[in-house]
Short mmCIF file of C-alpha atoms in Angstrom, two decimals:
data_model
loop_
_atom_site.label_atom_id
_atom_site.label_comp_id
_atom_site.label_asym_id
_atom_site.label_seq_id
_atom_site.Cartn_x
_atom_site.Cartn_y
_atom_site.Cartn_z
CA UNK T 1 -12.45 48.26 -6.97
CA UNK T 2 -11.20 44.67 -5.85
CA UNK T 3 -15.09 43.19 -6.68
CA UNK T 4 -14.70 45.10 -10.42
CA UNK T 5 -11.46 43.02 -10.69
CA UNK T 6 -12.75 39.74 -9.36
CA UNK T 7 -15.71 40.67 -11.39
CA UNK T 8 -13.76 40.82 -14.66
CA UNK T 9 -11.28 37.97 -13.73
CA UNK T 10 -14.37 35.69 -13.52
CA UNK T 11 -15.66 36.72 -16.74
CA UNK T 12 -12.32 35.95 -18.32
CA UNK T 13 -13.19 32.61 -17.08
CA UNK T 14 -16.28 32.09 -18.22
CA UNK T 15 -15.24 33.01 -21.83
CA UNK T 16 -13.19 30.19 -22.21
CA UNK T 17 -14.19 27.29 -24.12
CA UNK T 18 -15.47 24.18 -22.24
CA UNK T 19 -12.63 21.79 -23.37
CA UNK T 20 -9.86 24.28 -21.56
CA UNK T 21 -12.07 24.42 -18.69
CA UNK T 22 -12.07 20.35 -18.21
CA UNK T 23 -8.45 20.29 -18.88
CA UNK T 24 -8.34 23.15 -15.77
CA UNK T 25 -10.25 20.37 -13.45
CA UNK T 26 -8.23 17.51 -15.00
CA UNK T 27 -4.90 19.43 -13.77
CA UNK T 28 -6.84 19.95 -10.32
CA UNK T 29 -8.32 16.22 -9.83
CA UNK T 30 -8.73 16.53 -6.09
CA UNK T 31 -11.99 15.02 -5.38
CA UNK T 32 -12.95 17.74 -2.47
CA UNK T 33 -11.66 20.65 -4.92
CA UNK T 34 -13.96 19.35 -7.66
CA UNK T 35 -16.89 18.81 -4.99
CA UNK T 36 -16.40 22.59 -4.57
CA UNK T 37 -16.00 23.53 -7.59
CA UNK T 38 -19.06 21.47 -8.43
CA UNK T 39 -21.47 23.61 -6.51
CA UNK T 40 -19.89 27.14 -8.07
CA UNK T 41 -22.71 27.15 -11.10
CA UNK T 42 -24.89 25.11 -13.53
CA UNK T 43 -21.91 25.44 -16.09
CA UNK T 44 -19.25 24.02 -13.67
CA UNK T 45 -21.40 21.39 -12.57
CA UNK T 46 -21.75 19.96 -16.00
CA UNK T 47 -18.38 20.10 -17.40
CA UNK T 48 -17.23 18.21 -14.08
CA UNK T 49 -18.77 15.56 -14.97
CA UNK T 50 -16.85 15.28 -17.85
CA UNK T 51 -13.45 15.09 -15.88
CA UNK T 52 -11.89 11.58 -16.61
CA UNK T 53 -9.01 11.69 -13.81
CA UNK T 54 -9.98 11.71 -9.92
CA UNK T 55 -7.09 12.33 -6.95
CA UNK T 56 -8.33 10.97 -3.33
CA UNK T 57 -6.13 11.51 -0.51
CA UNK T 58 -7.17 10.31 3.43
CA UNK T 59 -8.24 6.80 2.69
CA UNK T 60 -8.06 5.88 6.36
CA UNK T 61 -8.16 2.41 7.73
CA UNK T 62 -9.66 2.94 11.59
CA UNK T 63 -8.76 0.95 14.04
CA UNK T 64 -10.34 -0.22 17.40
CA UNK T 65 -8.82 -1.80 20.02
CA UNK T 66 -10.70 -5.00 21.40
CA UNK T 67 -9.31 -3.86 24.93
CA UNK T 68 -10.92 -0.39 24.44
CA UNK T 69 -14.24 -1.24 23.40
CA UNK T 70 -14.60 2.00 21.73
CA UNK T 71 -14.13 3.02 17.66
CA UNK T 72 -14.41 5.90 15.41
CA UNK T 73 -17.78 5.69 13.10
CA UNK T 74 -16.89 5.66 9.43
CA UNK T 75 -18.23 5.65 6.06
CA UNK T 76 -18.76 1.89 4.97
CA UNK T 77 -18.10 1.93 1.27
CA UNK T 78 -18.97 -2.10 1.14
CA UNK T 79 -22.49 -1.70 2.85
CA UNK T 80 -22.58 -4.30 5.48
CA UNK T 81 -20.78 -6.24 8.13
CA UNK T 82 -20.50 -9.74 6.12
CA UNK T 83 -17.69 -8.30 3.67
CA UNK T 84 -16.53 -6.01 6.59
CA UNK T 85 -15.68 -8.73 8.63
CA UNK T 86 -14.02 -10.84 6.03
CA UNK T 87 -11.08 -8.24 5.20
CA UNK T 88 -10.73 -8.60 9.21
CA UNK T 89 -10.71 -12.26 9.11
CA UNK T 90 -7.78 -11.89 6.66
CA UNK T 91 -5.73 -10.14 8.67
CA UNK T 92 -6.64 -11.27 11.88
CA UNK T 93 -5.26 -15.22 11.61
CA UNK T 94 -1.79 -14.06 11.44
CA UNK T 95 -2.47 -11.66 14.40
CA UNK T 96 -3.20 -14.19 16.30
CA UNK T 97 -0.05 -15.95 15.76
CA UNK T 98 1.49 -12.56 16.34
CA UNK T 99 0.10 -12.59 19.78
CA UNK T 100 2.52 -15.78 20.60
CA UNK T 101 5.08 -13.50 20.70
CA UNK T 102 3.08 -11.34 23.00
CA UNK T 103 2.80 -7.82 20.62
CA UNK T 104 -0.35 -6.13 20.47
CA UNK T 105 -4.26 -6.86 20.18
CA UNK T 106 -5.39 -7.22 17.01
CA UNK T 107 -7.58 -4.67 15.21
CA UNK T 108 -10.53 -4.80 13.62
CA UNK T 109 -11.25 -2.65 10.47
CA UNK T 110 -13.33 -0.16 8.69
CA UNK T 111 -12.98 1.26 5.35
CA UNK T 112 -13.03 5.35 5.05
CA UNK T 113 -12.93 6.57 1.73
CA UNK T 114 -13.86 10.68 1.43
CA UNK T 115 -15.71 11.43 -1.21
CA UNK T 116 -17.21 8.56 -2.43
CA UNK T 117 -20.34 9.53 -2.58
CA UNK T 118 -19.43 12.68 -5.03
CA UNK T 119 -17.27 10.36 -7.35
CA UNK T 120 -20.22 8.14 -7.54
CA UNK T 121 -21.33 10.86 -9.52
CA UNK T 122 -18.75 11.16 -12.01
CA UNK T 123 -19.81 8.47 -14.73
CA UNK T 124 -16.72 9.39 -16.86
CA UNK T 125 -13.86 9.02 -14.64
CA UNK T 126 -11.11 6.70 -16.37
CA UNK T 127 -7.83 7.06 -14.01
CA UNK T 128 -8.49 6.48 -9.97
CA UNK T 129 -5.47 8.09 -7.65
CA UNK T 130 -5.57 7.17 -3.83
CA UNK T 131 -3.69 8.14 -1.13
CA UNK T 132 -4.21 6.08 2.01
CA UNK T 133 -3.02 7.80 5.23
CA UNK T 134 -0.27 5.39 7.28
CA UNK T 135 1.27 5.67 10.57
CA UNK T 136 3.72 3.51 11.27
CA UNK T 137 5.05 2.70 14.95
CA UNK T 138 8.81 2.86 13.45
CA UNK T 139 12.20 4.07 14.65
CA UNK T 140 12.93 6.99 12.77
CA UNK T 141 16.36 5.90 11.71
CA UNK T 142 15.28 2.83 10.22
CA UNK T 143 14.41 2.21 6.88
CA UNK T 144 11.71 0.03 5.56
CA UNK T 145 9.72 -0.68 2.72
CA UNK T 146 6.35 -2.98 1.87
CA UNK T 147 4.82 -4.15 -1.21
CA UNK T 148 2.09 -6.68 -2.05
CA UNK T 149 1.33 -9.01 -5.03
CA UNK T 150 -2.29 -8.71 -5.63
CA UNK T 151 -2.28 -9.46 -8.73
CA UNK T 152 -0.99 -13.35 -8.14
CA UNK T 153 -3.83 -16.04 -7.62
CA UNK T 154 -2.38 -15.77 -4.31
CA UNK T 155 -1.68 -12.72 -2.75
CA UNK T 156 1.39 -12.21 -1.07
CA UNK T 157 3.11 -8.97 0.91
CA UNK T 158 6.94 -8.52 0.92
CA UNK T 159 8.68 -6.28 3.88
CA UNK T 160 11.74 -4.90 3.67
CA UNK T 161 13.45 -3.76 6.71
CA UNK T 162 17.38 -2.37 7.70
CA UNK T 163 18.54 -0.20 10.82
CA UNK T 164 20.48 1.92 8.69
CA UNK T 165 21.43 3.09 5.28
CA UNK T 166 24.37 4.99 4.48
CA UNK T 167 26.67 5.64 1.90
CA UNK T 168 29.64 3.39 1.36
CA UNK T 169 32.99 4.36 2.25
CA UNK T 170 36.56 2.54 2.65
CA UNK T 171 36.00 2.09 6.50
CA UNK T 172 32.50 0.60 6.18
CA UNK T 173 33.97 -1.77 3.98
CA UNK T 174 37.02 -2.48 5.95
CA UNK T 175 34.06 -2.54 8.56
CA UNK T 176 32.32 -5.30 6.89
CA UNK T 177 35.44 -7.44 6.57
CA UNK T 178 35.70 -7.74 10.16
CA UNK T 179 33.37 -10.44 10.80
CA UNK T 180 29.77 -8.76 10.48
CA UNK T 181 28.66 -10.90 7.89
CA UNK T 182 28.51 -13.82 11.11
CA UNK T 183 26.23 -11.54 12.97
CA UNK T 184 23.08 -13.22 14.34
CA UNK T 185 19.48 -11.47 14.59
CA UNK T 186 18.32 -11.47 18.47
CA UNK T 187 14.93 -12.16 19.31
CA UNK T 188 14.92 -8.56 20.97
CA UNK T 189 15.90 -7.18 17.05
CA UNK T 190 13.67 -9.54 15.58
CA UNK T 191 10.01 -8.95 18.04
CA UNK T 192 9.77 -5.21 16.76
CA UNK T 193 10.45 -5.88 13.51
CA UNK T 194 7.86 -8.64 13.13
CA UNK T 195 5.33 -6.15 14.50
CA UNK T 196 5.67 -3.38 12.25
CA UNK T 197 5.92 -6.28 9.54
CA UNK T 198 2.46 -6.95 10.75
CA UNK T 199 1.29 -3.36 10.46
CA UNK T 200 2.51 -3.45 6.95
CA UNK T 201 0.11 -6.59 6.17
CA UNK T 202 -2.98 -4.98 7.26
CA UNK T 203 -2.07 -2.11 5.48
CA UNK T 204 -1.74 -4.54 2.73
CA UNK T 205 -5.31 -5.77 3.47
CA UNK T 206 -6.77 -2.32 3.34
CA UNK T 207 -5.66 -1.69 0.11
CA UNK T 208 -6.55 -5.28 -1.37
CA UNK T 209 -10.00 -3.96 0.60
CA UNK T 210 -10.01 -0.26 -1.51
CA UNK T 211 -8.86 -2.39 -4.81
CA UNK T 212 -11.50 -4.85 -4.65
CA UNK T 213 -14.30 -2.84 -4.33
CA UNK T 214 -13.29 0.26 -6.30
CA UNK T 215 -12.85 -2.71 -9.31
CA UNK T 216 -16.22 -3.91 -8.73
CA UNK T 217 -18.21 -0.88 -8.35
CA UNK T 218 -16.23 1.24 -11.18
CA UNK T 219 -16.01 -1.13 -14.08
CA UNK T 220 -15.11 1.91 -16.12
CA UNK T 221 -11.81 2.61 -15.06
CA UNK T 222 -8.48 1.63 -16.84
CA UNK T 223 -6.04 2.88 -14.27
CA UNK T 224 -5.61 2.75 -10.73
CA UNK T 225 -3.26 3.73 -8.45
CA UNK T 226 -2.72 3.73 -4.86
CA UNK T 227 -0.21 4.54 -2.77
CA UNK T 228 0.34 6.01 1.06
CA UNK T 229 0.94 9.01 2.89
CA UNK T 230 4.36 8.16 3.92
CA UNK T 231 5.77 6.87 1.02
CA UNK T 232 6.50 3.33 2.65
CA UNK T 233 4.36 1.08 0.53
CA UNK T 234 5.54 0.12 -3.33
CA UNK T 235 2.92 2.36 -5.21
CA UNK T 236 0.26 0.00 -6.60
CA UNK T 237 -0.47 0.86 -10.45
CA UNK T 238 -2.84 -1.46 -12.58
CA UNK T 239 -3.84 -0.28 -15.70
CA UNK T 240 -5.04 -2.00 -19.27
CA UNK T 241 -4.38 -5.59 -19.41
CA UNK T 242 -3.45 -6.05 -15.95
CA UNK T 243 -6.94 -3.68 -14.56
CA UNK T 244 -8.73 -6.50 -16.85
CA UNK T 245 -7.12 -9.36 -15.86
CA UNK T 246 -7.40 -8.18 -12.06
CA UNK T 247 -11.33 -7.50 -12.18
CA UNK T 248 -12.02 -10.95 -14.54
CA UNK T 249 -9.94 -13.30 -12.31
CA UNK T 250 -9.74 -12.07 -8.63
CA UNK T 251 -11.79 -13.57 -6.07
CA UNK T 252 -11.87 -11.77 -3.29
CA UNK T 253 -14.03 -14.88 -1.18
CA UNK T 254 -11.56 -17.49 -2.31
CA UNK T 255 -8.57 -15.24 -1.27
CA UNK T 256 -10.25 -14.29 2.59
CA UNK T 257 -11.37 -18.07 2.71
CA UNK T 258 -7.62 -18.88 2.71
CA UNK T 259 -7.18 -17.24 6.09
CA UNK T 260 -9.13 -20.39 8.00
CA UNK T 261 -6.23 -22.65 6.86
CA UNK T 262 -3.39 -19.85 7.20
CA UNK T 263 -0.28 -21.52 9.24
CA UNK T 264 2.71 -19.79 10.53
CA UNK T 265 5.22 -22.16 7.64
CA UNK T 266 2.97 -20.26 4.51
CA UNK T 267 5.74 -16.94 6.41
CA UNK T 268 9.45 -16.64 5.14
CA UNK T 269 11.73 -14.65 7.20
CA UNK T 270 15.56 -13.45 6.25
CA UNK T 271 18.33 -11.55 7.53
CA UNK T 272 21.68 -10.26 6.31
CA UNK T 273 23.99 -8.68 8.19
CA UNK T 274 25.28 -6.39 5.71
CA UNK T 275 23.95 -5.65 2.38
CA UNK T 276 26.08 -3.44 -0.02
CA UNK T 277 24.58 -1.97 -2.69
CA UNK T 278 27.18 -0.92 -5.56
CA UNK T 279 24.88 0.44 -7.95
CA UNK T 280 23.30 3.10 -5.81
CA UNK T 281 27.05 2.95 -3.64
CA UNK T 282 24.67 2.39 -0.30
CA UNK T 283 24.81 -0.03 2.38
CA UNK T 284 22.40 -1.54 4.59
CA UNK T 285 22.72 -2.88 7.95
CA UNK T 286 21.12 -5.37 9.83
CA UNK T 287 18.29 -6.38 7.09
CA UNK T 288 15.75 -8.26 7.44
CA UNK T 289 13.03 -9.44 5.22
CA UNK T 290 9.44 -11.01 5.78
CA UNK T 291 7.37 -12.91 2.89
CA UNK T 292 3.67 -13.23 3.85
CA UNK T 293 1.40 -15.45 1.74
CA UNK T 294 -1.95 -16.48 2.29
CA UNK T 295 -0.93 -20.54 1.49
CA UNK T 296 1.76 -22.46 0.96
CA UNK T 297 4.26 -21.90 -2.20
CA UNK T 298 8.02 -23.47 -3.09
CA UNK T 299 10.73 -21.23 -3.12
CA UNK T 300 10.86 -20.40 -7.07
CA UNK T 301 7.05 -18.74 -6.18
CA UNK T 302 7.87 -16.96 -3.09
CA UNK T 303 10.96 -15.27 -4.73
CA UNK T 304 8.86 -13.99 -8.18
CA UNK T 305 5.89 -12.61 -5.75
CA UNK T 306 8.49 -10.86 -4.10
CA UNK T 307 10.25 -9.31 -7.19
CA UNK T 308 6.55 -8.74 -8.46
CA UNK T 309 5.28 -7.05 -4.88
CA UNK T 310 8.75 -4.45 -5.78
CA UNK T 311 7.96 -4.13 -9.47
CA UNK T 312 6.72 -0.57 -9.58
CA UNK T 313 9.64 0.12 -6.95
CA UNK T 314 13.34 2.45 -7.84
CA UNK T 315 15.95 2.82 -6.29
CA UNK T 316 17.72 1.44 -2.76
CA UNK T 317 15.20 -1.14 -1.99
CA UNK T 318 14.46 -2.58 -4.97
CA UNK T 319 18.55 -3.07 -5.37
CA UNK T 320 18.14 -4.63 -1.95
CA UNK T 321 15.48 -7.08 -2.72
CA UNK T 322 17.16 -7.33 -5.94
CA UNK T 323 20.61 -8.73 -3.89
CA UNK T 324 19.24 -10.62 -1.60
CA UNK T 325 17.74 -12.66 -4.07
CA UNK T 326 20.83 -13.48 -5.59
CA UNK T 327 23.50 -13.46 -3.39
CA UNK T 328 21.15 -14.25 0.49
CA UNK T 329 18.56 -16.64 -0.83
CA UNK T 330 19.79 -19.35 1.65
CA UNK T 331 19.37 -16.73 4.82
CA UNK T 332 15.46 -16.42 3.85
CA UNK T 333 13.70 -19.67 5.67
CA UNK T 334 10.06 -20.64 6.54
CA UNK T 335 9.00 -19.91 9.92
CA UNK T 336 8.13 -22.42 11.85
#
């Protein structure tokens, strides 16, 4: 009885015309559901090809210790070590640095994107969706935030960090007027923060990494987005003008070369004590915020990168950003 029903259920199917039936597998988009699906018949199969809007999720960027030696194999997507070792080069000078402060060894990277080989296939695809998997060594009451400016002729990432955000009440701000505001950071506040910071630029790197190449090797596309498995990076849309600007002007070698003259100064650092902010009625607490660029910039540059980096950003942290910008600029400095 139950193969008569599943019999009859998938001749419904069938009957309907081929347009609703790429509209079904647009609404679906998952690249390993429409791999599946792919394989079901001849008729399937075709019409798949047809589907204009793709959904990836598991981007991975894997890791290997240089004390361990050892590393998970991968899928390559830019066929090589040369260009491989270039996105490490990027992030790697600022590890170094990093190291003077004695955090961890630095990694070095491979690119894992599932089902590229199927999507490869799909000649017609128009919008791109990724999801790249993060893990982020983080205190679970904090709050942070990253975005990046790829889209600049140099790149820049923006990090956003508080130990707490809460709503505002009369004794926070009674709180507040008590003398916070002439807190200090402590190097012991400061070390962990820079580390995750760091985490949040190489995520950066793996996604300038996925944008560069998917660009390149899909000149078809006129949107793209990516964005992360825990929601901590500003989702990364480009789309139209800003797709065509991005794959006519962006050079990837130029942009890696400027790691060999990266300096510790091109790094802005800031900190507020307490950050209210009346529009959502939040506060923050013990902020800090990290600007890395790949080479030097004046102020007026480092500030619109930053604002650009939040663009696609609602909410708390763009508010944040937002105040600090006009009410802490003189608390953000150039490390030295």
């Amino acid at each position: 009885m139950s193969s008569v029903r599943e019999e009859a259920a998938e001749n419904q199917f069938h009957r309907l015309p081929d347009d609703v039936v790429v509209g079904i597998f647009e609404k679906v988009s998952d690249i390993e559901c429409l791999c599946r699906c792919f394989l079901v018949s001849k008729r399937f199969s075709s019409l798949i090809l047809r589907v204009q809007t793709v959904s990836i999720k598991g981007v991975t960027l894997d890791c290997k210790s240089s004390k361990s030696g050892k590393g998970t194999q991968t899928i390559n997507p830019f066929g090589g070590n040369g260009l491989l070792g270039k996105f490490s080069n990027l992030v790697l000078k600022p590890f170094r640095y990093l190291h003077k402060l004695a955090l961890s060894p630095p990694p070095s990277l491979q690119f894992n994107i599932p089902g590229l080989a199927f999507l490869a296939l799909l000649k017609q695809v128009r919008s791109l969706n990724l999801e790249v998997i993060s893990d982020f060594d983080a205190d679970n009451d904090c709050v942070f935030k990253w975005g990046a400016d790829f889209t600049a002729e140099h790149p820049s990432v923006t990090f956003l960090f508080a130990k707490s955000l809460s709503k505002m009440t009369t004794e926070l701000q009674e709180e507040d007027e008590d003398g916070s505001e002439n807190r200090r950071i402590t190097r012991e506040e400061l070390l962990p923060r820079a580390s995750l910071a760091f985490e949040c630029i190489e995520g950066a790197s793996r996604w300038l990494g996925i944008l560069s190449h998917v660009v390149t090797k899909y000149p078809m596309l006129q949107n793209l987005t990516i964005s992360d498995s825990m929601n901590k990076g500003v989702k990364l849309r480009l789309g139209g003008e800003k797709l065509v600007e991005y794959r006519n002007a962006f050079d990837l070698d130029k942009v890696v070369s400027l790691s060999d003259s990266w300096t510790p100064e091109y790094m802005r650092v800031g900190f507020v004590p307490v950050l209210p902010l009346p529009m959502s009625g939040y506060v923050m607490k013990v902020v800090t915020i990290f600007n890395f660029r790949m080479s030097a910039a004046d102020d007026s540059e480092a500030y619109s990168a930053m604002l650009d980096a939040f663009a696609e950003e609602q909410g708390v942290f763009l508010e944040a950003l937002v105040q600090i910008l006009e009410k802490h600029k003189g608390s953000i400095m150039m490390r030295t």
